[in-house]
Amino acid sequence: MSQDARELLVLAGEVARIRNAPDCTSRDLAIAVVLCRLIAAERDPESLLPSLSPEMLPLGASLERIMTEVSEGVEFSELRDFAAGENPDLAEYLRFT
């Protein structure tokens, strides 16, 4: 097994631990791939893959609504809870943050 594959599997295991999982799944692996890309881009900005997204991404309607409805500023926990509510299939990953 290559070193980068080993590192990816270790990171996927850590993602699975976040949700107190009994095993590591392909979803954990997919999230680990995204994290690896972010980590690589932070270490070396030149390694960032090109994107067709605009440099300044607009907020989706439901996210923009939560950002404008809270008058005293949005907290991390509010955004996490919003993400869990909008994506119940990912809630187990968001519960423990």
PDB file of C-alpha atoms in Angstrom:
ATOM      1  CA  MET A   1       0.000   0.000   0.000  1.00  0.00           C
ATOM      2  CA  SER A   2       1.343   3.424  -0.878  1.00  0.00           C
ATOM      3  CA  GLN A   3       2.079   5.979   1.828  1.00  0.00           C
ATOM      4  CA  ASP A   4      -0.603   8.376   0.592  1.00  0.00           C
ATOM      5  CA  ALA A   5      -3.205   5.573   0.514  1.00  0.00           C
ATOM      6  CA  ARG A   6      -2.240   4.648   4.077  1.00  0.00           C
ATOM      7  CA  GLU A   7      -2.580   8.275   5.192  1.00  0.00           C
ATOM      8  CA  LEU A   8      -5.972   8.510   3.506  1.00  0.00           C
ATOM      9  CA  LEU A   9      -7.206   5.396   5.303  1.00  0.00           C
ATOM     10  CA  VAL A  10      -5.928   6.694   8.644  1.00  0.00           C
ATOM     11  CA  LEU A  11      -7.761   9.970   8.069  1.00  0.00           C
ATOM     12  CA  ALA A  12     -10.920   8.064   7.043  1.00  0.00           C
ATOM     13  CA  GLY A  13     -10.661   6.143  10.301  1.00  0.00           C
ATOM     14  CA  GLU A  14     -10.496   9.406  12.220  1.00  0.00           C
ATOM     15  CA  VAL A  15     -13.568  10.662  10.360  1.00  0.00           C
ATOM     16  CA  ALA A  16     -15.385   7.455  11.370  1.00  0.00           C
ATOM     17  CA  ARG A  17     -14.327   7.964  15.005  1.00  0.00           C
ATOM     18  CA  ILE A  18     -15.949  11.415  14.979  1.00  0.00           C
ATOM     19  CA  ARG A  19     -19.315   9.706  14.624  1.00  0.00           C
ATOM     20  CA  ASN A  20     -18.447   6.886  17.065  1.00  0.00           C
ATOM     21  CA  ALA A  21     -18.728   4.379  14.232  1.00  0.00           C
ATOM     22  CA  PRO A  22     -18.103   0.656  14.662  1.00  0.00           C
ATOM     23  CA  ASP A  23     -16.391   0.598  11.237  1.00  0.00           C
ATOM     24  CA  CYS A  24     -14.994   2.838   8.539  1.00  0.00           C
ATOM     25  CA  THR A  25     -17.242   3.234   5.495  1.00  0.00           C
ATOM     26  CA  SER A  26     -16.893   4.535   1.958  1.00  0.00           C
ATOM     27  CA  ARG A  27     -18.612   7.746   3.108  1.00  0.00           C
ATOM     28  CA  ASP A  28     -15.858   8.242   5.699  1.00  0.00           C
ATOM     29  CA  LEU A  29     -13.345   7.681   2.916  1.00  0.00           C
ATOM     30  CA  ALA A  30     -15.062  10.244   0.668  1.00  0.00           C
ATOM     31  CA  ILE A  31     -14.984  12.859   3.421  1.00  0.00           C
ATOM     32  CA  ALA A  32     -11.322  12.021   4.060  1.00  0.00           C
ATOM     33  CA  VAL A  33     -10.518  12.631   0.370  1.00  0.00           C
ATOM     34  CA  VAL A  34     -12.031  16.132   0.623  1.00  0.00           C
ATOM     35  CA  LEU A  35     -10.056  16.782   3.812  1.00  0.00           C
ATOM     36  CA  CYS A  36      -6.843  15.584   2.145  1.00  0.00           C
ATOM     37  CA  ARG A  37      -7.400  18.023  -0.716  1.00  0.00           C
ATOM     38  CA  LEU A  38      -7.908  20.880   1.738  1.00  0.00           C
ATOM     39  CA  ILE A  39      -4.830  19.890   3.763  1.00  0.00           C
ATOM     40  CA  ALA A  40      -2.716  19.633   0.584  1.00  0.00           C
ATOM     41  CA  ALA A  41      -3.920  23.040  -0.625  1.00  0.00           C
ATOM     42  CA  GLU A  42      -3.088  24.582   2.736  1.00  0.00           C
ATOM     43  CA  ARG A  43       0.415  23.104   2.654  1.00  0.00           C
ATOM     44  CA  ASP A  44       0.974  24.008  -0.993  1.00  0.00           C
ATOM     45  CA  PRO A  45      -1.512  26.428  -2.600  1.00  0.00           C
ATOM     46  CA  GLU A  46      -0.155  25.459  -6.029  1.00  0.00           C
ATOM     47  CA  SER A  47      -1.517  21.928  -5.526  1.00  0.00           C
ATOM     48  CA  LEU A  48      -5.118  23.151  -5.425  1.00  0.00           C
ATOM     49  CA  LEU A  49      -7.125  21.701  -8.284  1.00  0.00           C
ATOM     50  CA  PRO A  50      -8.687  24.222 -10.661  1.00  0.00           C
ATOM     51  CA  SER A  51     -12.352  24.935 -10.030  1.00  0.00           C
ATOM     52  CA  LEU A  52     -15.108  26.285 -12.218  1.00  0.00           C
ATOM     53  CA  SER A  53     -16.763  27.854  -9.176  1.00  0.00           C
ATOM     54  CA  PRO A  54     -16.548  31.630  -8.880  1.00  0.00           C
ATOM     55  CA  GLU A  55     -13.822  32.916  -6.574  1.00  0.00           C
ATOM     56  CA  MET A  56     -16.458  34.383  -4.261  1.00  0.00           C
ATOM     57  CA  LEU A  57     -19.188  31.769  -3.976  1.00  0.00           C
ATOM     58  CA  PRO A  58     -22.644  33.173  -3.318  1.00  0.00           C
ATOM     59  CA  LEU A  59     -24.569  31.610  -0.462  1.00  0.00           C
ATOM     60  CA  GLY A  60     -27.460  29.320  -1.283  1.00  0.00           C
ATOM     61  CA  ALA A  61     -30.898  30.702  -0.417  1.00  0.00           C
ATOM     62  CA  SER A  62     -31.381  28.743   2.824  1.00  0.00           C
ATOM     63  CA  LEU A  63     -27.852  29.525   4.055  1.00  0.00           C
ATOM     64  CA  GLU A  64     -28.244  33.191   3.175  1.00  0.00           C
ATOM     65  CA  ARG A  65     -31.517  33.250   5.115  1.00  0.00           C
ATOM     66  CA  ILE A  66     -29.890  31.968   8.315  1.00  0.00           C
ATOM     67  CA  MET A  67     -27.039  34.446   7.923  1.00  0.00           C
ATOM     68  CA  THR A  68     -29.420  37.396   7.652  1.00  0.00           C
ATOM     69  CA  GLU A  69     -31.993  36.300  10.254  1.00  0.00           C
ATOM     70  CA  VAL A  70     -29.554  36.230  13.169  1.00  0.00           C
ATOM     71  CA  SER A  71     -29.041  39.801  14.310  1.00  0.00           C
ATOM     72  CA  GLU A  72     -26.226  39.314  16.835  1.00  0.00           C
ATOM     73  CA  GLY A  73     -24.004  37.251  14.557  1.00  0.00           C
ATOM     74  CA  VAL A  74     -23.975  33.582  13.680  1.00  0.00           C
ATOM     75  CA  GLU A  75     -22.211  31.088  15.943  1.00  0.00           C
ATOM     76  CA  PHE A  76     -20.402  27.938  14.823  1.00  0.00           C
ATOM     77  CA  SER A  77     -22.964  25.760  16.611  1.00  0.00           C
ATOM     78  CA  GLU A  78     -25.831  27.450  14.748  1.00  0.00           C
ATOM     79  CA  LEU A  79     -24.206  26.740  11.388  1.00  0.00           C
ATOM     80  CA  ARG A  80     -23.430  23.146  12.422  1.00  0.00           C
ATOM     81  CA  ASP A  81     -27.026  22.582  13.554  1.00  0.00           C
ATOM     82  CA  PHE A  82     -28.328  24.157  10.354  1.00  0.00           C
ATOM     83  CA  ALA A  83     -26.099  21.866   8.269  1.00  0.00           C
ATOM     84  CA  ALA A  84     -27.304  18.828  10.234  1.00  0.00           C
ATOM     85  CA  GLY A  85     -30.947  19.838   9.809  1.00  0.00           C
ATOM     86  CA  GLU A  86     -30.571  20.391   6.076  1.00  0.00           C
ATOM     87  CA  ASN A  87     -28.578  17.170   5.608  1.00  0.00           C
ATOM     88  CA  PRO A  88     -29.979  14.518   7.949  1.00  0.00           C
ATOM     89  CA  ASP A  89     -27.903  11.850   6.195  1.00  0.00           C
ATOM     90  CA  LEU A  90     -24.753  13.662   7.393  1.00  0.00           C
ATOM     91  CA  ALA A  91     -25.987  14.551  10.883  1.00  0.00           C
ATOM     92  CA  GLU A  92     -23.962  11.796  12.545  1.00  0.00           C
ATOM     93  CA  TYR A  93     -20.782  13.511  11.331  1.00  0.00           C
ATOM     94  CA  LEU A  94     -21.900  16.891  12.636  1.00  0.00           C
ATOM     95  CA  ARG A  95     -23.160  15.935  16.086  1.00  0.00           C
ATOM     96  CA  PHE A  96     -19.790  15.746  17.782  1.00  0.00           C
ATOM     97  CA  THR A  97     -18.146  18.935  16.517  1.00  0.00           C
TER      98      THR A  97
END
